């Protein structure tokens, strides 16, 4: 049996994603396809434009059989943490045989070569990395130059690791190595618009361009499968979105004005003077844009700064993230599945050593049951399980407060049942 | 020498306030008049519509010689805490001879009689009070009925303690008794509109009506002395206001969604199940109005709920408020003074046992100096001094974030110099 695993954000799922999904299926010819998807907050350090249930529905209507949620403690991390969470989850399902990801270079041997350097951390590479970091580069850039020197890249090779998909791809392979996973990986050449392109171009556009179109009320219908366009339109009609990063400014900036260095010290990622920069910027900025510009330096990317903003409001404490990055997601949160996916779920259920959560309100009961169960060799750290899951609930509750429609803002979207479709 | 003390909010200072000030001067015939004024947050549990420096300027232009800030830990308290902070401050100046306050009943003997009951807490009264509280009344109402039964009020007398000015007046006298103060108090009959009237009526309107007029863009010029109208207009033109309670909803509601009962337990005032009610309401409300209605019961007034909202975001910890209510304001923060007031300040400076703060950025240096000074018998608790003052700074920094004009939102308004006028 072949099971294809995908790592997605689908923010929102558009024609490019659909093309990618179908191409992946052509390569793998899977019996089933599952996706691990970011929940309400994405890796760029932004809220998803539409909530995770609507985005799950899009995925299920377009060929994914089960959608699992990538816990927020991973979906809001840098490429390394994001990849580790997603790969761990897929690997722990014990049924995924193949992983396919988009790649600008489409040169999987080359990406693997780099991932092996990252995994083996040869001493000489470590030295080169530290040297580049000392020059004041951001971590991604420092690593890039260290790799260049270590592997003696020419400029063509160098450009391959500058693109966002390749960059993530390297981290996926890196995590597969770390977990000694048997999942086979394949790359697909990215088509159409660049990930970061901001304007709509034909039927294949970037998610960024589509989000911009939603923001500016442009027609984006051509860029999405028609059923997905309808799902988004319905959500917008109900006022459950769009949710934008900027909506959070009246929350995060006054919030940061009350934080002291000693508060930020407890939060993951506030090193290299970022605590001081955040506090200074929050007290001097009139909006989020100004805030980002005040914090920004060559060393810190905008995505990192945005992610840290959410770390501070969600209270991503150091131990939680460090433990998560060691032990991976402690549960499989099912956001939705198709009739076909339901069969696969019953197979998965028998094999896994971490619990499937379909009814979120049972999350404590599920843990209690596991703790009493002596038949199966469960591999769950109770405290970490609770903290990861409660972070997802908190993230949703804060997310929904920023819906345009006041009557939709209630907490508790997680306590809806998973989506089931024929 | 006679020094008249007034306790004000001036939110904003209007013709009714000016009438009151002049009437008070007629009674006392003071050499000087000083005011203790709420800073950026007022006793109703709302931000002031215009910042404290603009409101200070209004006071100085209309006959007050020095304006002291009532620290936020008092200005955001119920009548009892508010009164104790203000009376302590005036009493500790050691130079105020007379206090005048507005009163609906204008029956100072009667108010004193009640204050004495509150001060002496006879056993029988305590019993009656508890009995009323058990019926589920709010504290102010329970106390009212207990007083009614204890002092055998007829309905005319009862109505006297239902009005907001009389209610505060009783607390002023109560605090004078507690502090064994020599300050003489006088009442003035309130004229014109009721404190809570919401619509403008002639030249004497309530502050509530004026704030509503500002909100709704109605003409309110007739209700204010012309120089004050100009001060407000200038502030609004610069976008430093109006600041409304509702502006805080995108901050306080998501903020509360991340709080747990164990967090609220540390905050002053979250008793009688209010912690549970707050968390439930924050998770179910789409805006502040809905939130207030979800928390509201017969027992809790809207003002109390609004104040508690600010306690939670400002982190009013129990010990800070309990200590403040025991030891009073630890400093005299000067917001502004006239040339005439300057003379009085130099007299005050020689007598007081708590520091005058005119340049806020020196607040730590001032404390250090006191701690080394052996000549004077300083009466300051260092930790309380720091916590009270830093709360004022925090309150200002969060307040200014809600200015309409983004370029005016910078923190640090407290580090402006005090206002000096000829």
mmCIF file with all atom_site columns, N, CA and C in Angstrom, chain A residues 87-112:
data_model
loop_
_atom_site.group_PDB
_atom_site.id
_atom_site.type_symbol
_atom_site.label_atom_id
_atom_site.label_alt_id
_atom_site.label_comp_id
_atom_site.label_asym_id
_atom_site.label_entity_id
_atom_site.label_seq_id
_atom_site.pdbx_PDB_ins_code
_atom_site.Cartn_x
_atom_site.Cartn_y
_atom_site.Cartn_z
_atom_site.occupancy
_atom_site.B_iso_or_equiv
_atom_site.pdbx_formal_charge
_atom_site.auth_seq_id
_atom_site.auth_comp_id
_atom_site.auth_asym_id
_atom_site.auth_atom_id
_atom_site.pdbx_PDB_model_num
ATOM 1  N N  . UNK A 1 87  ? 7.330  16.477 9.584  1.00 0.00 ? 87  UNK A N  1
ATOM 2  C CA . UNK A 1 87  ? 7.923  15.184 9.236  1.00 0.00 ? 87  UNK A CA 1
ATOM 3  C C  . UNK A 1 87  ? 7.700  14.178 10.375 1.00 0.00 ? 87  UNK A C  1
ATOM 4  N N  . UNK A 1 88  ? 7.850  14.617 11.607 1.00 0.00 ? 88  UNK A N  1
ATOM 5  C CA . UNK A 1 88  ? 7.590  13.735 12.754 1.00 0.00 ? 88  UNK A CA 1
ATOM 6  C C  . UNK A 1 88  ? 6.178  13.189 12.686 1.00 0.00 ? 88  UNK A C  1
ATOM 7  N N  . UNK A 1 89  ? 5.249  14.094 12.451 1.00 0.00 ? 89  UNK A N  1
ATOM 8  C CA . UNK A 1 89  ? 3.855  13.671 12.413 1.00 0.00 ? 89  UNK A CA 1
ATOM 9  C C  . UNK A 1 89  ? 3.636  12.630 11.316 1.00 0.00 ? 89  UNK A C  1
ATOM 10 N N  . UNK A 1 90  ? 4.106  12.925 10.120 1.00 0.00 ? 90  UNK A N  1
ATOM 11 C CA . UNK A 1 90  ? 3.922  11.978 9.010  1.00 0.00 ? 90  UNK A CA 1
ATOM 12 C C  . UNK A 1 90  ? 4.624  10.654 9.318  1.00 0.00 ? 90  UNK A C  1
ATOM 13 N N  . UNK A 1 91  ? 5.815  10.751 9.852  1.00 0.00 ? 91  UNK A N  1
ATOM 14 C CA . UNK A 1 91  ? 6.589  9.548  10.144 1.00 0.00 ? 91  UNK A CA 1
ATOM 15 C C  . UNK A 1 91  ? 5.902  8.687  11.212 1.00 0.00 ? 91  UNK A C  1
ATOM 16 N N  . UNK A 1 92  ? 5.384  9.352  12.241 1.00 0.00 ? 92  UNK A N  1
ATOM 17 C CA . UNK A 1 92  ? 4.741  8.624  13.339 1.00 0.00 ? 92  UNK A CA 1
ATOM 18 C C  . UNK A 1 92  ? 3.414  7.982  12.949 1.00 0.00 ? 92  UNK A C  1
ATOM 19 N N  . UNK A 1 93  ? 2.868  8.399  11.812 1.00 0.00 ? 93  UNK A N  1
ATOM 20 C CA . UNK A 1 93  ? 1.640  7.741  11.334 1.00 0.00 ? 93  UNK A CA 1
ATOM 21 C C  . UNK A 1 93  ? 1.939  6.293  10.937 1.00 0.00 ? 93  UNK A C  1
ATOM 22 N N  . UNK A 1 94  ? 3.195  6.014  10.667 1.00 0.00 ? 94  UNK A N  1
ATOM 23 C CA . UNK A 1 94  ? 3.698  4.663  10.355 1.00 0.00 ? 94  UNK A CA 1
ATOM 24 C C  . UNK A 1 94  ? 3.095  4.049  9.105  1.00 0.00 ? 94  UNK A C  1
ATOM 25 N N  . UNK A 1 95  ? 2.548  4.907  8.267  1.00 0.00 ? 95  UNK A N  1
ATOM 26 C CA . UNK A 1 95  ? 1.868  4.369  7.096  1.00 0.00 ? 95  UNK A CA 1
ATOM 27 C C  . UNK A 1 95  ? 2.199  5.170  5.843  1.00 0.00 ? 95  UNK A C  1
ATOM 28 N N  . UNK A 1 96  ? 2.797  6.359  6.059  1.00 0.00 ? 96  UNK A N  1
ATOM 29 C CA . UNK A 1 96  ? 3.170  7.195  4.912  1.00 0.00 ? 96  UNK A CA 1
ATOM 30 C C  . UNK A 1 96  ? 4.415  6.594  4.262  1.00 0.00 ? 96  UNK A C  1
ATOM 31 N N  . UNK A 1 97  ? 4.344  6.364  2.953  1.00 0.00 ? 97  UNK A N  1
ATOM 32 C CA . UNK A 1 97  ? 5.478  5.758  2.247  1.00 0.00 ? 97  UNK A CA 1
ATOM 33 C C  . UNK A 1 97  ? 6.268  6.786  1.460  1.00 0.00 ? 97  UNK A C  1
ATOM 34 N N  . UNK A 1 98  ? 5.571  7.827  0.998  1.00 0.00 ? 98  UNK A N  1
ATOM 35 C CA . UNK A 1 98  ? 6.223  8.790  0.116  1.00 0.00 ? 98  UNK A CA 1
ATOM 36 C C  . UNK A 1 98  ? 5.881  10.222 0.499  1.00 0.00 ? 98  UNK A C  1
ATOM 37 N N  . UNK A 1 99  ? 6.881  11.056 0.345  1.00 0.00 ? 99  UNK A N  1
ATOM 38 C CA . UNK A 1 99  ? 6.686  12.493 0.567  1.00 0.00 ? 99  UNK A CA 1
ATOM 39 C C  . UNK A 1 99  ? 7.057  13.198 -0.729 1.00 0.00 ? 99  UNK A C  1
ATOM 40 N N  . UNK A 1 100 ? 6.210  14.125 -1.140 1.00 0.00 ? 100 UNK A N  1
ATOM 41 C CA . UNK A 1 100 ? 6.559  14.921 -2.319 1.00 0.00 ? 100 UNK A CA 1
ATOM 42 C C  . UNK A 1 100 ? 6.502  16.388 -1.928 1.00 0.00 ? 100 UNK A C  1
ATOM 43 N N  . UNK A 1 101 ? 7.503  17.123 -2.323 1.00 0.00 ? 101 UNK A N  1
ATOM 44 C CA . UNK A 1 101 ? 7.453  18.564 -2.053 1.00 0.00 ? 101 UNK A CA 1
ATOM 45 C C  . UNK A 1 101 ? 7.929  19.356 -3.265 1.00 0.00 ? 101 UNK A C  1
ATOM 46 N N  . UNK A 1 102 ? 7.449  20.569 -3.347 1.00 0.00 ? 102 UNK A N  1
ATOM 47 C CA . UNK A 1 102 ? 7.813  21.456 -4.438 1.00 0.00 ? 102 UNK A CA 1
ATOM 48 C C  . UNK A 1 102 ? 9.251  21.929 -4.282 1.00 0.00 ? 102 UNK A C  1
ATOM 49 N N  . UNK A 1 103 ? 9.876  22.185 -5.399 1.00 0.00 ? 103 UNK A N  1
ATOM 50 C CA . UNK A 1 103 ? 11.275 22.567 -5.342 1.00 0.00 ? 103 UNK A CA 1
ATOM 51 C C  . UNK A 1 103 ? 11.578 23.431 -6.555 1.00 0.00 ? 103 UNK A C  1
ATOM 52 N N  . UNK A 1 104 ? 12.284 24.521 -6.337 1.00 0.00 ? 104 UNK A N  1
ATOM 53 C CA . UNK A 1 104 ? 12.646 25.360 -7.480 1.00 0.00 ? 104 UNK A CA 1
ATOM 54 C C  . UNK A 1 104 ? 13.712 24.670 -8.318 1.00 0.00 ? 104 UNK A C  1
ATOM 55 N N  . UNK A 1 105 ? 14.682 24.044 -7.651 1.00 0.00 ? 105 UNK A N  1
ATOM 56 C CA . UNK A 1 105 ? 15.783 23.412 -8.387 1.00 0.00 ? 105 UNK A CA 1
ATOM 57 C C  . UNK A 1 105 ? 15.360 22.066 -8.959 1.00 0.00 ? 105 UNK A C  1
ATOM 58 N N  . UNK A 1 106 ? 14.463 21.404 -8.254 1.00 0.00 ? 106 UNK A N  1
ATOM 59 C CA . UNK A 1 106 ? 14.017 20.053 -8.620 1.00 0.00 ? 106 UNK A CA 1
ATOM 60 C C  . UNK A 1 106 ? 15.195 19.083 -8.701 1.00 0.00 ? 106 UNK A C  1
ATOM 61 N N  . UNK A 1 107 ? 16.154 19.289 -7.850 1.00 0.00 ? 107 UNK A N  1
ATOM 62 C CA . UNK A 1 107 ? 17.387 18.490 -7.868 1.00 0.00 ? 107 UNK A CA 1
ATOM 63 C C  . UNK A 1 107 ? 17.504 17.815 -6.505 1.00 0.00 ? 107 UNK A C  1
ATOM 64 N N  . UNK A 1 108 ? 16.850 16.663 -6.376 1.00 0.00 ? 108 UNK A N  1
ATOM 65 C CA . UNK A 1 108 ? 16.738 16.079 -5.044 1.00 0.00 ? 108 UNK A CA 1
ATOM 66 C C  . UNK A 1 108 ? 18.080 15.558 -4.520 1.00 0.00 ? 108 UNK A C  1
ATOM 67 N N  . UNK A 1 109 ? 18.940 15.120 -5.395 1.00 0.00 ? 109 UNK A N  1
ATOM 68 C CA . UNK A 1 109 ? 20.252 14.638 -4.942 1.00 0.00 ? 109 UNK A CA 1
ATOM 69 C C  . UNK A 1 109 ? 21.056 15.782 -4.307 1.00 0.00 ? 109 UNK A C  1
ATOM 70 N N  . UNK A 1 110 ? 20.951 16.908 -4.969 1.00 0.00 ? 110 UNK A N  1
ATOM 71 C CA . UNK A 1 110 ? 21.650 18.088 -4.467 1.00 0.00 ? 110 UNK A CA 1
ATOM 72 C C  . UNK A 1 110 ? 21.107 18.525 -3.091 1.00 0.00 ? 110 UNK A C  1
ATOM 73 N N  . UNK A 1 111 ? 19.785 18.532 -2.979 1.00 0.00 ? 111 UNK A N  1
ATOM 74 C CA . UNK A 1 111 ? 19.172 18.937 -1.707 1.00 0.00 ? 111 UNK A CA 1
ATOM 75 C C  . UNK A 1 111 ? 19.569 17.948 -0.604 1.00 0.00 ? 111 UNK A C  1
ATOM 76 N N  . UNK A 1 112 ? 19.632 16.694 -0.966 1.00 0.00 ? 112 UNK A N  1
ATOM 77 C CA . UNK A 1 112 ? 19.998 15.670 0.004  1.00 0.00 ? 112 UNK A CA 1
ATOM 78 C C  . UNK A 1 112 ? 21.436 15.867 0.489  1.00 0.00 ? 112 UNK A C  1
#
